[in-house]
Coordinates of C-alpha atoms in Angstrom, one line a residue:
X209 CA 22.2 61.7 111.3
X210 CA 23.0 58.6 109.9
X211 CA 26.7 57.3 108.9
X212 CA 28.9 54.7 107.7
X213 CA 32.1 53.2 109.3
X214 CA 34.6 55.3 106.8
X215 CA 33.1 58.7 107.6
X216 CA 33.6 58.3 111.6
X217 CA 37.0 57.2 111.0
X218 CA 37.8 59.9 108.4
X219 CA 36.0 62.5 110.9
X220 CA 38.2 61.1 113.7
X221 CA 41.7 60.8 112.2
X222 CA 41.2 64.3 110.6
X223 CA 40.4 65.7 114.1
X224 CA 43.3 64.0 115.4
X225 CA 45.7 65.4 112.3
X226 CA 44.9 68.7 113.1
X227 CA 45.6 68.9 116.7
X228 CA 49.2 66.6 115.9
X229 CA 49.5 69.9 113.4
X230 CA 48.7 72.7 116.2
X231 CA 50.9 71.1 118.8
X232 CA 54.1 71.4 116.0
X233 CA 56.5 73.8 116.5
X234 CA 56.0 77.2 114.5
X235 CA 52.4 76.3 114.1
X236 CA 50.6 77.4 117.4
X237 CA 49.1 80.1 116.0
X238 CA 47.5 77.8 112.8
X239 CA 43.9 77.2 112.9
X240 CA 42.7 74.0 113.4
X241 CA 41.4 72.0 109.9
X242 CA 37.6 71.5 110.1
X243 CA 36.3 68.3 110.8
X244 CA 34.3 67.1 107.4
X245 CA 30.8 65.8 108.6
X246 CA 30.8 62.2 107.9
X247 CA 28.8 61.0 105.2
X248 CA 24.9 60.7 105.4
X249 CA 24.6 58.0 102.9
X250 CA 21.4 56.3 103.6
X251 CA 20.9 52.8 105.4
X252 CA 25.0 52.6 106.5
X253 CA 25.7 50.6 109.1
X254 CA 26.0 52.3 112.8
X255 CA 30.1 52.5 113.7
X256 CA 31.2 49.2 115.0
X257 CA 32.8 48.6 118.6
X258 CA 36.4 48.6 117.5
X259 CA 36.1 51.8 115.8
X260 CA 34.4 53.7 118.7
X261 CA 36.9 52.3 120.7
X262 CA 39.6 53.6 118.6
X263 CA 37.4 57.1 119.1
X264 CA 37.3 56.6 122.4
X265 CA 41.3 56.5 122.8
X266 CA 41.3 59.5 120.5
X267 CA 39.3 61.4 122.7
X268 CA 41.1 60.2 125.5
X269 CA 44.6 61.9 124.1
X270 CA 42.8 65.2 123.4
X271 CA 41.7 65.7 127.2
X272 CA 44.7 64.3 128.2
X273 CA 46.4 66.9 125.9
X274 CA 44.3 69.5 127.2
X275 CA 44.7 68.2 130.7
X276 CA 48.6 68.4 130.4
X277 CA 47.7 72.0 128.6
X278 CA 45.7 73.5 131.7
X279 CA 48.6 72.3 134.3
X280 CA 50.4 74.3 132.3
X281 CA 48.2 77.3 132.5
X282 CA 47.7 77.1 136.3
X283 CA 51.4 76.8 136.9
X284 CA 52.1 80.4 134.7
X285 CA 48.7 82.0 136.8
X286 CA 50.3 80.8 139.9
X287 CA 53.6 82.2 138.6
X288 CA 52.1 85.4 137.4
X289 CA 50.9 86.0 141.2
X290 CA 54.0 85.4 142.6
X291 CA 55.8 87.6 140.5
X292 CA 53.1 90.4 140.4
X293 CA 53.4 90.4 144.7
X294 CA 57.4 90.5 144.0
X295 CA 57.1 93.4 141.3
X296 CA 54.7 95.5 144.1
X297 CA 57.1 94.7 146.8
X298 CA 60.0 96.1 145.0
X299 CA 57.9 99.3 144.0
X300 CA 57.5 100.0 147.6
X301 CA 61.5 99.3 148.5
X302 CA 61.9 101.8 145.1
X303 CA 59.5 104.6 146.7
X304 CA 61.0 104.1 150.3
X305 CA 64.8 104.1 148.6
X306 CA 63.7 107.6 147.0
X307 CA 62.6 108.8 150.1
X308 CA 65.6 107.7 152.3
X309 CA 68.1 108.9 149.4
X310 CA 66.6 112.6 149.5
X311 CA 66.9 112.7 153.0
X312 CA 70.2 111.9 152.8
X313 CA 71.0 114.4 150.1
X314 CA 69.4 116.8 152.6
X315 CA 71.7 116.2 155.4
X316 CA 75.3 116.0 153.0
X317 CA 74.2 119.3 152.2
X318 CA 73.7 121.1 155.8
X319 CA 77.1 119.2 156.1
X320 CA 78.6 121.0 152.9
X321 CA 77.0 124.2 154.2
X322 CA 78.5 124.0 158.2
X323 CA 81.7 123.1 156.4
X324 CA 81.8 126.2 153.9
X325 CA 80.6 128.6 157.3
X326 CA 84.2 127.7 158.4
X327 CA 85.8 129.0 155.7
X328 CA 87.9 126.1 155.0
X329 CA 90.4 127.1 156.7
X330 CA 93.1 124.5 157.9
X331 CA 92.8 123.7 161.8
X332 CA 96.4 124.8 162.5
X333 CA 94.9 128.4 161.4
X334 CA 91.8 127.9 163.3
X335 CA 94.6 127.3 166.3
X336 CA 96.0 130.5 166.2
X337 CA 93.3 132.6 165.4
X338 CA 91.5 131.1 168.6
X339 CA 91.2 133.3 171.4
X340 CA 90.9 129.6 173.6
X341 CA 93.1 127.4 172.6
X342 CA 91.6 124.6 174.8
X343 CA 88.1 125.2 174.0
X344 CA 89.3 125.4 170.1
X345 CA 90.8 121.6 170.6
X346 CA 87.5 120.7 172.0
X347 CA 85.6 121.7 169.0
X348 CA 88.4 120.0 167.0
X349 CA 87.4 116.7 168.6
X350 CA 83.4 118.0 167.4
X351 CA 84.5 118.6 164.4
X352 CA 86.8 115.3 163.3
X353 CA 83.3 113.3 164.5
X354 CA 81.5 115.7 162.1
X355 CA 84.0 114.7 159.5
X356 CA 83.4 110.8 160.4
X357 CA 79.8 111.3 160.4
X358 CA 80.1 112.9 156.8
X359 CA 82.1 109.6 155.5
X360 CA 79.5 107.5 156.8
X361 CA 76.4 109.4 155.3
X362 CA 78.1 109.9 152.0
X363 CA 78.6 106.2 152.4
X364 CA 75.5 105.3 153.2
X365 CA 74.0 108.0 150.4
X366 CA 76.4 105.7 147.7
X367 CA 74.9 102.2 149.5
X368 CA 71.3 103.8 148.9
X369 CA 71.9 104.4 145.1
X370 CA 73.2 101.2 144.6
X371 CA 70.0 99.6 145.8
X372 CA 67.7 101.7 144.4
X373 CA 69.6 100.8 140.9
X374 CA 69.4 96.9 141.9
X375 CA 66.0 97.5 142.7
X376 CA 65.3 98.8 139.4
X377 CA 66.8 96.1 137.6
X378 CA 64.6 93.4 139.6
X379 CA 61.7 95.1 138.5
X380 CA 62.5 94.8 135.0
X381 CA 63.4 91.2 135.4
X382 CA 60.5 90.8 136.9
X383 CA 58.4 92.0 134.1
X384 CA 60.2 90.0 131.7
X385 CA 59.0 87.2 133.7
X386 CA 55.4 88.4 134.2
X387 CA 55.6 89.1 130.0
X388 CA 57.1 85.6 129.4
X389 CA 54.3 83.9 131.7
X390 CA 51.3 86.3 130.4
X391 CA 52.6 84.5 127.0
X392 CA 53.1 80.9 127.8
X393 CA 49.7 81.3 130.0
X394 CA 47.4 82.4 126.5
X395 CA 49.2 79.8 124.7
X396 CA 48.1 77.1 126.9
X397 CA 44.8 78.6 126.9
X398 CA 45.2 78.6 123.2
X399 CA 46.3 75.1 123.3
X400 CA 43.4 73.6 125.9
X401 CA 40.4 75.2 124.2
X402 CA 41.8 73.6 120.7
X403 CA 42.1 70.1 122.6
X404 CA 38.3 70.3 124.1
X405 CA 36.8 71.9 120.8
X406 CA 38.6 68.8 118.5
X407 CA 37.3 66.3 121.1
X408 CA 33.6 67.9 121.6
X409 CA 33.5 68.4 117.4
X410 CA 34.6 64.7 117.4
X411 CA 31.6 63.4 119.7
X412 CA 29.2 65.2 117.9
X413 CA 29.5 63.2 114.7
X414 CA 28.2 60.1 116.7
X415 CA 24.9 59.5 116.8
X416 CA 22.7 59.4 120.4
X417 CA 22.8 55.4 119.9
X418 CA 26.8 55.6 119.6
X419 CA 27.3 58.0 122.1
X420 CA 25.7 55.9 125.0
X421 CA 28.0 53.3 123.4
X422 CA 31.2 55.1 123.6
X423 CA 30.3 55.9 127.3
X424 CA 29.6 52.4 128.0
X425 CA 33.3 51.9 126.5
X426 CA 34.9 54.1 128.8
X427 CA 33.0 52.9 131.6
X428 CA 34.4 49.1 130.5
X429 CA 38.4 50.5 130.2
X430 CA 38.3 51.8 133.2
X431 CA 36.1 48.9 134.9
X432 CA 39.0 46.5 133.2
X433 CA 41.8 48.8 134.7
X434 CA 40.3 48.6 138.2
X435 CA 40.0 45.3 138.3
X436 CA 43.4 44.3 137.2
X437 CA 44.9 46.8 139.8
X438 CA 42.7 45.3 142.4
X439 CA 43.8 42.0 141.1
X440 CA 47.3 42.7 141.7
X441 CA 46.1 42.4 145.8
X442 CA 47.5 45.8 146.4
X443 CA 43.9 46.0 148.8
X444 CA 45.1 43.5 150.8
X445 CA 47.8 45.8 151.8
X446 CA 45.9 48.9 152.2
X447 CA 45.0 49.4 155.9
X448 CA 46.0 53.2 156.1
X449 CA 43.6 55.0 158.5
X450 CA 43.2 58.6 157.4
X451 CA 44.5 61.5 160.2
X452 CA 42.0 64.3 161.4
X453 CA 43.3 66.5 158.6
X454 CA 42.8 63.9 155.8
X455 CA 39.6 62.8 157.1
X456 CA 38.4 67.2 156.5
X457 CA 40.3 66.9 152.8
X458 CA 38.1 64.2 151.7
X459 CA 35.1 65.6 153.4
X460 CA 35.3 68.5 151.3
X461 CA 36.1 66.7 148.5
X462 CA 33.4 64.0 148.4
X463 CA 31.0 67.0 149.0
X464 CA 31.5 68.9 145.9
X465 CA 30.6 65.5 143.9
X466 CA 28.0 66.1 140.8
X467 CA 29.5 69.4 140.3
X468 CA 31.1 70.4 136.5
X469 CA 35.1 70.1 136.1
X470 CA 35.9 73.5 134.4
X471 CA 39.7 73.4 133.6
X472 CA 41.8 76.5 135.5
X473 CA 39.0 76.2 138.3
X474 CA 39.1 76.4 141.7
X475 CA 35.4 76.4 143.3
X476 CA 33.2 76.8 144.8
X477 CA 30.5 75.7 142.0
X478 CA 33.3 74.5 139.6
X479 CA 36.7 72.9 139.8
X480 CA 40.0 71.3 137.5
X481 CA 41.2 68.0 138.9
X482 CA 44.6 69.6 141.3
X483 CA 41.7 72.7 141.7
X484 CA 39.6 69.8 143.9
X485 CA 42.7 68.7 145.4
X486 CA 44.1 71.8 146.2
X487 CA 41.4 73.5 147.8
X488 CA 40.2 70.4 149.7
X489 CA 43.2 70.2 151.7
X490 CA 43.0 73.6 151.9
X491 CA 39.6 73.1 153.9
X492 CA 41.6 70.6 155.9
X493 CA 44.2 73.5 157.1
X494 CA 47.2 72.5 154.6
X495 CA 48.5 74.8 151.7
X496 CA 49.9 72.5 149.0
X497 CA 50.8 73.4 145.1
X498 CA 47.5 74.4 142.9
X499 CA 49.0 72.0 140.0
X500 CA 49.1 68.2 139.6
X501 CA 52.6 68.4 138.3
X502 CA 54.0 70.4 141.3
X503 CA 52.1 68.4 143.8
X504 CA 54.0 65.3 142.5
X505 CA 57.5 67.4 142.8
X506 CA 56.9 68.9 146.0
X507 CA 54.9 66.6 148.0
X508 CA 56.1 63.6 150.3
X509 CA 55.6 60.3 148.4
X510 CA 54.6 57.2 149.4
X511 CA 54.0 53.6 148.4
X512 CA 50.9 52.4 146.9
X513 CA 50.5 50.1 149.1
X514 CA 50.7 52.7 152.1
X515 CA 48.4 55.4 151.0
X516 CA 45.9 56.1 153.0
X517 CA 42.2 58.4 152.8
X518 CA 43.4 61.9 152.0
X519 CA 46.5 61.1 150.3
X520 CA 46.3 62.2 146.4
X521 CA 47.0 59.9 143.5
X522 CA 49.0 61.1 140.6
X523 CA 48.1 59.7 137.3
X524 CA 50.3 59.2 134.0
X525 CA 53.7 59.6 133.2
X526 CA 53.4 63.3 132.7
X527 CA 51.7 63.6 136.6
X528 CA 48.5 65.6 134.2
X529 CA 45.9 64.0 136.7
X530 CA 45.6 64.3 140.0
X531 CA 42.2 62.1 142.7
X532 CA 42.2 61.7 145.9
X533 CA 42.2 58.6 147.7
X534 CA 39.1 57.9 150.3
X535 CA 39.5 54.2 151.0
X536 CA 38.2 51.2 149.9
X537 CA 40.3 51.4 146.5
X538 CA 38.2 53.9 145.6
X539 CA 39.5 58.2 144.9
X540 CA 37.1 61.5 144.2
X541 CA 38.1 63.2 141.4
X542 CA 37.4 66.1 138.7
X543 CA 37.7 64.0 135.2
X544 CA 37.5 66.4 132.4
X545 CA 35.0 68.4 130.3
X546 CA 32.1 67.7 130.0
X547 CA 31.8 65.7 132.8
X548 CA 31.1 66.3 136.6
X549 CA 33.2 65.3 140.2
X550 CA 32.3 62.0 141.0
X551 CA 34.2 58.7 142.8
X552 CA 36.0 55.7 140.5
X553 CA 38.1 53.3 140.8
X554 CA 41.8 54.6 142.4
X555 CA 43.4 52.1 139.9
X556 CA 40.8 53.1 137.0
X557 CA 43.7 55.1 135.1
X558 CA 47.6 54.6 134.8
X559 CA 49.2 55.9 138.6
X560 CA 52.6 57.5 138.4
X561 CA 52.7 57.7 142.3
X562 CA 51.1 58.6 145.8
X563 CA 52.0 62.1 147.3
X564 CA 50.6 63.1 150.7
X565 CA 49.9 66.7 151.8
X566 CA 51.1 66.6 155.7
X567 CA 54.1 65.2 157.1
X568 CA 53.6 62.6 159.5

């Protein structure tokens, strides 16, 4: 389908509009502008370098969007578990509560019954009606032990209550959480599949001929970045030696290369970029955070210059990417859609920081 300059720019800035308009406030719920097909007119001139590179950074914001987008939905799935576990554990203390409270209501009544079999009458009439006066202050002792015991069980029968009514109201918090996640999880589903179908709608208005030039773009940014990371000689200070359990993380790893990123993945046949990570040091014997985001907050960091094969490399400012170092200057990682696991360069793409799964 032939096309001039104007109608790939028009197509791309329009795509680019519509997303900036989906991601405003009040208007998740729009739906996204359609893309015009660029123009057809015969004998135009194929798109020029700059303006497939100014595609190619527009395509690069919406996976990055919908990067950012399916940390987000991980995050709320792996909330939504945790929560779920915490809403059937309080369902069991509810049931056992029930169960321990009825009991209890059973015994303060055979209590209330032995007491109303007495008559009620005060001990000192008890006293004088006794034929034994010493065996009478023997079952006086019984009975002031009967009257401690019925203290502590109607105690313990008001302590019960109470924590069946606490228990109640975690529950409900609970699903107010589960609700609020369940929510924020379809609108960053909402939100990712917008992202990829803006940036797949974008690449189909280039021609076959374009295409493999856009391609040959990327593969030039990130050639560039790589080689002005390694120019910085942070290689000459990498001499890390990966441990038994980092050598097994990037084992697995390197062996799921050529398979399909599939954002919210985990394996085994497809896999999100902290999906690969996650589960790869999983392999190794290590249970770290499923999300990029929470790998960089809860992991121990380290120096660039100290990383070492195994140790995971946390990419732009909002931690959205996550590789894995295996030596040489070189990481494993998921990319995005549309493309499949394979190795590049570790200083290919902007690093926020190292993190490493195990302690030292």
């Amino acid at each position: 389908m032939a096309r001039g300059k104007r109608g790939l720019m028009a197509a791309a800035v329009t795509v680019v509009c519509a997303v900036t308009v989906l991601a405003a406030p009040g208007m998740a719920l729009a739906a996204p502008a359609p893309t015009p097909t660029p123009s057809t007119t015969a004998g135009s001139a194929p798109a020029t370098n700059e303006e497939l590179e100014a595609v190619r950074k527009q395509l690069d914001t919406l996976y990055r969007e919908a990067a950012s987008a399916t940390d987000a939905y991980n995050a709320a799935e792996e909330k939504a578990q945790r929560q779920s576990a915490e809403i059937v554990a309080l369902a069991k203390r509810i049931v056992e509560g029930k169960e321990k409270l009825t009991e209890l209501k059973r015994r303060a009544g055979a209590a209330a019954a032995a007491q109303y079999r007495t008559g009620g009458l005060p001990p000192e009439a008890h006293l004088m009606l006794s034929d034994n006066p010493g065996e009478f202050l023997e079952g006086s002792g019984r009975v002031r032990q009967g009257e401690r015991a019925t203290k502590h069980l109607l105690a313990e029968l008001t302590r019960t209550q109470q924590d069946l009514e606490q228990y109640a109201r975690d529950a409900s918090a609970q699903w107010k959480k589960l609700e609020a996640g369940r929510k924020a999880k379809a609108a960053a589903q909402k939100k990712i599949e917008q992202r990829i179908a803006a940036a797949e709608k974008l690449e189909s208005q280039l021609e076959k001929e374009e295409r493999k030039r856009l391609a040959e773009l990327e593969e030039r940014a990130a050639y560039a970045a790589q080689t002005a990371w390694l120019g910085s000689g942070i290689l000459d200070e990498l001499d890390g030696t990966a441990t038994e359990q980092g050598t097994k993380a990037v084992k697995f790893a390197t062996e799921q290369i050529g398979k399909p990123y599939e954002w919210g993945a985990e394996g085994p046949k497809t896999y999100d970029c902290s999906g690969l990570t996650s589960q790869a040091w999983a392999a190794a014997g290590s249970a770290i955070p499923r999300t990029s985001q929470e790998q960089w907050k809860q992991l121990q960091r380290v120096g660039i210059e100290d990383m070492r094969p195994g140790d995971l490399i946390i990419y732009f400012g909002d931690a959205s990417h996550v590789g894995m170092y295996v030596g040489d200057g070189a990481m494993v990682h998921a990319p995005r859609p549309g493309r499949a696991i394979t190795i590049a360069g570790a200083g290919s793409m902007p690093i926020l920081g190292v993190v490493r799964p195990q302690t030292d």
